Every structure is written in structure tokens, then in C-alpha cells.
Amino acid sequence: MITMKHELIDLLKDNEFVSGQQIANTLGVSRNAVWKAIEKIRREGYEIEAVTGKGYHLKSGEDAFGENSLRSALKTKWLGKDLLFFDEIDSTNDEIKRRSDKGAKEGLLAVADIQNKGKGRRGRSWETPKGVNIAMSFLLKPDFSPDTAPMLTLIMALAAAEGIRKLTGLQALIKWPNDIVINGKKCVGILTEMTAEPDYIHEVIIGTGINVNNTEFPEEIKDTATSLYLESGNKWSRSETAAGMINAFEGFYEIFKKSGTLKELKDKYNSICVNAGKRVCVIDPKGSYEADAKGINDRGELLVVTDDGKEAAVYAGEVSVRGIYGYV
Ligand code: BTN
């Protein structure tokens, strides 16, 4: 939803002072609606000064991103109620692990502006430079067997796509199992880490990196990466972006917990899975092959049909897929 909020912020940014009546006229809303919108963005952390006879003035034009703005945007029952915000940290996944080792409870959320040792999948690094993106991780202690863990990553992907779609109206799609792509480029990455015994999960840490307002990328990913800003032409509140995803995750996780499977979520997932119905290259350690992807099953495995007509279920922990013409 491209809200009045963004038009209001743009208007405030473009003017030293702007009266309530001017805002109401420009945006075509009532004075009361202007007042409510000003209060809402104040609660998100924007510093707005009101001077009698002059109007409103935006003191800090920067995106408000901190504990207060996050708390005011979070609508969850348990996820993120324990919230840590860092201006800078090595990795939010590592911070959650340290806290978990000291007995932190399920639902602890760590969010950072900068990560100086952010981790990607397969041993790669993940950059979260100052002032533009989101790094966040949370702690789960699910009462399921360890082989359910990959499904949690898929649920996070679904929540991230849902959050982006609701906030921005962008057509965010999921590249199985857990990258979010917009117009064929990646804007969200998820790293799930687990400590477990063969039949018991100690903890699962779900870490999500979101490219929100950045315009620059490391050389090696610059052709395949994007941000919400680059795709929409609008800057987005990082607090609202993060909270939208966390809110969605909590709802989806509650549904997942009823059965320990994705049976109630898979149709939603498949409806926005970029690979469903496409030709893919399955990158299997035992050998890569091409196949037609159908969509996920109840366990989050990708169902593919090989050229000899056989159906196979591809497990996210072991293999990845590529579109046959490139990244998706
Ligand atoms: C990927 O390679 O696509 C996964 C990237 C995951 C990055 C996030 S940012 C928050 C959390 N902390 C980390 O160190 N990594 C994850």
C-alpha cells in the first residue's frame, strides 16, 4: 500500500514549514486526517516540530529505525516482545546465538542497522551498510524433529514476500527455497542456523537481510541484486518493513505449528513461487540436471518432473535450483 504517509513525508521534506491546511489541500484529506497521520509518523520516530502560525517541520529527514519505531510497528503476541536493537553488530544471527547460550527465550529478536561480519549462506558474507538496509534475526525453540527446520526458512520467505507486497505493492516472489526476488533480482536473503540432537532441536535462528533503500552492491552481486527503493522509486521505513515481516511470520508460524507441515501454507507459497511451472536446473551434489518444477509439497520440498517423466522431491537442505537462463 503506497500510503498517504509517504506523500506526507515527501511534502514535509520538500518544505521548510508546511501548514496543516496546505497538507490537507495537497493530499486531498481532512485536517483531522493530517493530524492523525502526523501523530502516526511521530510514533514511528520521525521528529516533527509544530510551530504556531507556520505549520509543521520535519527535523530529521532520515528513516527512523530503532527500538521505539520497531516496537510501535510490531503487532505480535510473542515474537519480538524481547527486542534488541543495535546500531552496529558483527552478525544478528551470532548475537542471538550468544543470547540463546545464556538462556534467552523463544521469540527474542535482534535488529541491526549495520553488520560488520554478516553471514550469507554457503559460507558467503552478507553486507549491511549504514542507514539503508535491515539485518534481523530471531530465536525459535520448536518442539519438532530437526528435519522440520528447512520448513521454517520457507515460512520466513513467505512472511518476507507478504510483508513487502502489503507495504509496497511490489510483486515480490519467492525463489525456492528462500530468496525473495523482484523483477528477477534478489532483495532478501535468509540464513537459518540450527543446533540440534538427532531427534531434538535446541534452537533455530532465522536471520533475514533485506535490501530496503540501498542503491549500491558489492561487485559480485551487482547484476543479480536489487532493493525495494530501486524497484519502486520510493524510500521505505525500515521499521515498518521489518515489523510487517515479523508480524506475518508469527501468523504463519502459528498455522504451521498445528500440523508441523506446510499443508495449510503451501498453496499461498506456490502462488508466489517464481520457480513453479518453470524449467529449472537442479544443482545436486550427486550431479546437476534439468527438470520442470511444479511447486512445493507439504514438507517444503520442491516437486520436479524430470525428462523421463519421473517426479522427484528436492530437499532444500541438499540442493538448490537455478532458472535455466540465469538466476531465476
Ligand atoms: C543469503 O546468503 O542469501 C542469506 C543472507 C542472510 C543475511 C542475514 S542478515 C541478518 C542475519 N545475520 C547474518 O549474519 N546473516 C543473516
Coordinates of C-alpha atoms and ligand atoms in Angstrom, one line a residue:
M1 CA 0.0 0.0 0.0
I2 CA 1.5 3.3 -1.0
T3 CA 0.1 5.3 1.8
M4 CA -0.6 8.9 2.5
K5 CA 2.3 8.7 4.8
H6 CA 4.9 8.7 2.0
E7 CA 3.3 11.7 0.3
L8 CA 3.2 13.5 3.7
I9 CA 6.9 12.8 4.3
D10 CA 7.8 13.9 0.8
L11 CA 5.8 17.1 1.3
L12 CA 7.5 17.8 4.7
K13 CA 10.9 17.1 3.2
D14 CA 10.3 19.5 0.3
N15 CA 9.3 22.4 2.5
E16 CA 10.9 24.2 5.5
F17 CA 7.4 24.6 7.0
V18 CA 4.0 23.5 5.7
S19 CA 0.7 24.3 7.4
G20 CA -1.9 21.7 8.3
Q21 CA -4.3 23.3 5.8
Q22 CA -1.7 23.2 3.0
I23 CA -1.1 19.5 3.7
A24 CA -4.8 18.8 3.7
N25 CA -5.3 20.6 0.4
T26 CA -2.3 19.0 -1.3
L27 CA -3.2 15.5 -0.2
G28 CA -7.0 15.9 -0.5
V29 CA -7.8 14.8 3.0
S30 CA -9.3 16.4 6.1
R31 CA -7.3 18.4 8.7
N32 CA -8.2 15.7 11.2
A33 CA -6.7 13.0 8.9
V34 CA -3.5 15.2 8.6
W35 CA -3.2 15.4 12.4
K36 CA -3.6 11.6 12.7
A37 CA -1.0 10.9 10.1
I38 CA 1.4 13.3 11.7
E39 CA 0.9 11.6 15.1
K40 CA 1.4 8.2 13.4
I41 CA 4.8 9.1 11.8
R42 CA 5.9 10.7 15.1
R43 CA 5.2 7.4 16.8
E44 CA 7.4 5.8 14.2
G45 CA 10.3 8.1 15.3
Y46 CA 10.1 10.9 12.8
E47 CA 10.9 14.2 14.6
I48 CA 8.2 16.7 13.6
E49 CA 8.1 20.2 15.1
A50 CA 4.8 22.1 15.1
V51 CA 5.1 25.9 15.2
T52 CA 2.0 28.1 15.6
G53 CA 1.4 30.3 12.6
K54 CA 4.0 28.4 10.5
G55 CA 3.0 24.7 10.5
Y56 CA 4.9 21.5 10.6
H57 CA 8.6 21.0 10.1
L58 CA 10.4 17.7 9.7
K59 CA 13.6 17.8 11.8
S60 CA 15.1 14.5 10.9
G61 CA 14.5 13.5 7.4
E62 CA 16.2 10.2 7.9
D63 CA 14.3 6.9 8.1
A64 CA 13.6 6.3 11.8
F65 CA 14.9 2.9 12.6
G66 CA 15.4 2.0 16.3
E67 CA 13.8 0.2 19.2
N68 CA 10.9 2.7 19.6
S69 CA 9.9 2.8 15.9
L70 CA 10.1 -1.0 15.7
R71 CA 8.0 -1.6 18.9
S72 CA 5.3 0.7 17.6
A73 CA 5.1 -1.2 14.3
L74 CA 5.2 -4.7 15.8
K75 CA 1.7 -6.2 16.3
T76 CA 2.8 -9.6 17.5
K77 CA 1.8 -11.6 20.6
W78 CA 5.2 -13.2 21.4
L79 CA 7.7 -12.7 18.5
G80 CA 9.9 -9.7 19.1
K81 CA 8.4 -8.8 22.5
D82 CA 12.0 -9.2 23.7
L83 CA 13.7 -6.9 21.3
L84 CA 17.4 -5.8 20.9
F85 CA 18.4 -3.0 18.6
F86 CA 22.0 -2.4 17.6
D87 CA 23.5 0.5 15.7
E88 CA 26.3 -1.9 14.8
I89 CA 26.9 -5.6 15.5
D90 CA 29.0 -8.4 14.0
S91 CA 26.0 -10.5 12.9
T92 CA 22.5 -10.6 14.4
N93 CA 22.5 -14.4 14.0
D94 CA 25.6 -14.6 16.1
E95 CA 24.2 -12.3 18.7
I96 CA 21.0 -14.4 19.0
K97 CA 23.2 -17.5 19.4
R98 CA 25.2 -15.8 22.2
R99 CA 22.0 -14.8 24.0
S100 CA 20.5 -18.3 23.5
D101 CA 23.5 -19.9 25.0
K102 CA 22.8 -17.7 28.1
G103 CA 19.2 -18.9 28.2
A104 CA 17.2 -16.4 26.1
K105 CA 13.6 -17.4 25.4
E106 CA 11.9 -18.2 22.1
G107 CA 10.9 -15.0 20.3
L108 CA 13.9 -12.9 21.1
L109 CA 14.5 -10.6 18.1
A110 CA 17.7 -8.8 17.3
V111 CA 17.7 -6.0 14.7
A112 CA 20.7 -4.0 13.5
D113 CA 21.5 -1.0 11.3
I114 CA 25.0 -2.2 10.4
Q115 CA 26.5 -5.7 10.4
N116 CA 30.3 -5.8 10.1
K117 CA 30.5 -9.6 9.9
G118 CA 27.2 -10.5 8.3
K119 CA 26.9 -14.1 7.1
G120 CA 25.3 -15.4 4.0
R121 CA 24.5 -19.0 3.0
R122 CA 27.2 -21.4 1.9
G123 CA 29.9 -19.5 3.8
R124 CA 29.5 -16.3 1.9
S125 CA 29.4 -12.9 3.5
W126 CA 26.4 -10.5 3.6
E127 CA 26.7 -6.8 3.6
T128 CA 24.5 -4.5 5.7
P129 CA 25.9 -1.0 5.3
K130 CA 24.9 2.0 7.5
G131 CA 21.5 3.7 7.2
V132 CA 19.8 1.8 4.4
N133 CA 19.0 -1.9 5.0
I134 CA 17.8 -4.3 7.6
A135 CA 19.6 -7.2 9.4
M136 CA 17.4 -9.1 11.8
S137 CA 17.3 -12.5 13.4
F138 CA 15.1 -14.2 15.9
L139 CA 15.2 -17.3 18.1
L140 CA 12.8 -20.2 17.9
K141 CA 12.8 -23.3 20.1
P142 CA 10.4 -25.6 18.2
D143 CA 9.1 -28.8 19.6
F144 CA 9.6 -30.7 16.3
S145 CA 12.1 -33.0 14.9
P146 CA 15.2 -31.4 13.3
D147 CA 14.1 -32.3 9.8
T148 CA 11.3 -29.7 10.0
A149 CA 13.8 -26.9 10.2
P150 CA 14.1 -26.2 6.5
M151 CA 10.3 -25.5 6.5
L152 CA 10.8 -22.7 8.9
T153 CA 13.0 -20.9 6.3
L154 CA 10.3 -21.3 3.8
I155 CA 7.8 -19.7 6.2
M156 CA 10.2 -16.8 6.7
A157 CA 10.4 -16.4 2.9
L158 CA 6.6 -16.4 2.7
A159 CA 6.4 -13.8 5.5
A160 CA 9.1 -11.6 3.8
A161 CA 7.2 -11.7 0.5
E162 CA 3.9 -11.0 2.2
G163 CA 5.4 -8.1 4.1
I164 CA 6.9 -6.5 1.0
R165 CA 3.7 -7.0 -1.0
K166 CA 1.5 -5.4 1.7
L167 CA 3.7 -2.5 2.3
T168 CA 4.9 -1.6 -1.1
G169 CA 2.6 -3.2 -3.6
L170 CA 5.7 -4.7 -5.3
Q171 CA 5.3 -8.2 -6.8
A172 CA 7.7 -9.9 -4.5
L173 CA 8.2 -13.6 -5.5
I174 CA 9.9 -16.5 -3.7
K175 CA 12.8 -18.3 -5.4
W176 CA 12.6 -21.7 -3.8
P177 CA 13.5 -22.2 -1.0
N178 CA 14.0 -18.8 0.5
D179 CA 15.3 -15.9 -1.7
I180 CA 12.9 -13.1 -2.4
V181 CA 13.1 -11.6 -5.9
I182 CA 11.5 -8.7 -7.5
N183 CA 11.7 -8.4 -11.3
G184 CA 14.2 -11.3 -11.3
K185 CA 16.6 -9.8 -8.8
K186 CA 17.2 -10.7 -5.2
C187 CA 16.3 -8.3 -2.4
V188 CA 16.0 -10.6 0.6
G189 CA 18.3 -13.4 1.8
I190 CA 17.6 -15.8 4.7
L191 CA 20.1 -17.7 6.7
T192 CA 18.7 -20.3 9.1
E193 CA 21.0 -21.9 11.7
M194 CA 20.1 -24.8 14.0
T195 CA 21.6 -26.5 16.9
A196 CA 20.1 -30.0 17.4
E197 CA 20.5 -33.6 18.6
P198 CA 19.4 -36.2 16.1
D199 CA 15.9 -36.1 17.4
Y200 CA 15.7 -32.8 19.3
I201 CA 16.0 -29.1 18.3
H202 CA 17.9 -27.0 20.9
E203 CA 17.4 -23.8 18.9
V204 CA 16.7 -22.4 15.4
I205 CA 17.9 -18.9 14.5
I206 CA 16.3 -17.3 11.5
G207 CA 18.3 -14.4 10.1
T208 CA 16.9 -12.2 7.3
G209 CA 18.8 -9.5 5.4
I210 CA 16.6 -7.0 3.5
N211 CA 17.8 -4.6 0.9
V212 CA 15.5 -1.7 1.5
N213 CA 16.8 1.7 0.5
N214 CA 20.3 0.9 -0.9
T215 CA 21.5 1.7 -4.4
E216 CA 24.9 0.1 -4.3
F217 CA 26.0 -3.6 -4.1
P218 CA 29.3 -5.5 -4.0
E219 CA 30.7 -6.2 -7.4
E220 CA 30.0 -9.9 -7.4
I221 CA 26.2 -9.5 -6.9
K222 CA 25.5 -6.2 -8.6
D223 CA 23.8 -7.8 -11.6
T224 CA 21.5 -10.1 -9.5
A225 CA 20.7 -7.9 -6.5
T226 CA 18.1 -5.1 -6.0
S227 CA 16.4 -3.1 -3.3
L228 CA 12.8 -2.0 -2.5
Y229 CA 13.9 1.5 -3.4
L230 CA 15.4 0.6 -6.7
E231 CA 12.3 -1.4 -7.7
S232 CA 9.6 1.1 -6.5
G233 CA 11.3 4.6 -6.7
N234 CA 10.2 5.1 -3.1
K235 CA 12.3 5.1 0.1
W236 CA 10.6 2.8 2.7
S237 CA 10.6 2.8 6.5
R238 CA 12.8 0.1 7.7
S239 CA 10.9 -0.3 10.9
E240 CA 7.7 -0.9 9.1
T241 CA 9.3 -3.2 6.6
A242 CA 10.9 -5.3 9.3
A243 CA 7.8 -5.3 11.5
G244 CA 5.5 -6.3 8.6
M245 CA 7.6 -9.4 8.0
I246 CA 7.8 -10.3 11.7
N247 CA 4.0 -9.8 12.1
A248 CA 3.4 -12.1 9.1
F249 CA 5.9 -14.7 10.3
E250 CA 4.1 -15.0 13.7
G251 CA 0.8 -15.6 12.0
F252 CA 2.2 -18.2 9.5
Y253 CA 4.2 -20.0 12.3
E254 CA 1.0 -20.4 14.4
I255 CA -0.6 -22.1 11.4
F256 CA 2.4 -24.3 10.8
K257 CA 2.6 -25.4 14.4
K258 CA -0.9 -27.0 14.2
S259 CA 0.4 -29.8 11.9
G260 CA 4.2 -29.4 11.8
T261 CA 3.8 -29.2 8.0
L262 CA 3.2 -26.6 5.3
K263 CA -0.1 -28.2 4.2
E264 CA -2.1 -25.0 5.0
L265 CA 0.5 -22.7 3.7
K266 CA 1.7 -24.4 0.5
D267 CA -0.9 -23.0 -1.9
K268 CA -0.1 -19.5 -0.8
Y269 CA 3.7 -20.3 -1.2
N270 CA 3.2 -21.9 -4.6
S271 CA 1.1 -19.0 -5.8
I272 CA 4.1 -16.6 -5.5
C273 CA 6.9 -19.1 -6.1
V274 CA 8.9 -18.0 -9.1
N275 CA 10.0 -21.5 -10.0
A276 CA 6.6 -23.1 -10.0
G277 CA 5.7 -24.1 -13.6
K278 CA 9.2 -23.2 -14.8
R279 CA 12.1 -25.2 -16.2
V280 CA 14.9 -25.3 -13.6
C281 CA 18.4 -26.7 -13.2
V282 CA 18.6 -28.8 -10.0
I283 CA 22.1 -28.4 -8.6
D284 CA 22.5 -31.7 -6.7
P285 CA 25.9 -32.7 -5.2
K286 CA 25.4 -36.0 -7.0
G287 CA 25.0 -34.3 -10.3
S288 CA 23.0 -31.4 -11.8
Y289 CA 20.0 -32.0 -14.1
E290 CA 17.2 -30.0 -15.7
A291 CA 13.6 -30.6 -14.9
D292 CA 10.2 -28.9 -14.8
A293 CA 9.3 -27.5 -11.3
K294 CA 5.8 -27.9 -10.1
G295 CA 5.8 -26.3 -6.6
I296 CA 6.3 -27.4 -3.1
N297 CA 4.7 -30.3 -1.2
D298 CA 3.6 -30.3 2.5
R299 CA 7.2 -30.7 3.6
G300 CA 8.5 -27.8 1.6
E301 CA 10.3 -30.0 -0.9
L302 CA 10.3 -28.8 -4.5
L303 CA 8.5 -31.2 -6.7
V304 CA 10.1 -31.6 -10.1
V305 CA 9.4 -33.7 -13.1
T306 CA 12.4 -35.0 -15.0
D307 CA 12.5 -35.5 -18.8
D308 CA 11.8 -39.2 -18.4
G309 CA 8.5 -38.3 -16.7
K310 CA 9.5 -39.2 -13.2
E311 CA 8.6 -37.0 -10.3
A312 CA 11.2 -36.2 -7.7
A313 CA 11.0 -34.2 -4.4
V314 CA 14.0 -31.9 -4.0
Y315 CA 15.1 -31.3 -0.4
A316 CA 16.2 -27.7 0.4
G317 CA 18.9 -28.8 2.8
E318 CA 20.8 -30.6 0.0
V319 CA 20.3 -28.9 -3.3
S320 CA 19.5 -25.5 -4.9
V321 CA 17.9 -24.6 -8.2
R322 CA 18.6 -22.1 -10.9
G323 CA 16.5 -20.9 -13.7
I324 CA 17.9 -22.3 -16.9
Y325 CA 18.5 -18.8 -18.3
G326 CA 20.0 -17.3 -15.2
Y327 CA 19.4 -16.6 -11.5
V328 CA 15.6 -17.3 -11.6
Ligands
BTN1 C1 21.9 -15.5 1.8 O1 23.0 -15.8 1.6 O2 21.0 -15.3 1.0 C2 21.4 -15.3 3.3 C3 21.7 -13.9 3.8 C4 21.3 -13.8 5.3 C5 21.7 -12.4 5.8 C6 21.1 -12.2 7.2 S1 21.3 -10.5 7.7 C7 20.7 -11.0 9.3 C8 21.3 -12.3 9.7 N1 22.6 -12.1 10.2 C9 23.6 -12.7 9.4 O3 24.8 -12.6 9.7 N2 23.0 -13.2 8.3 C10 21.6 -13.0 8.3

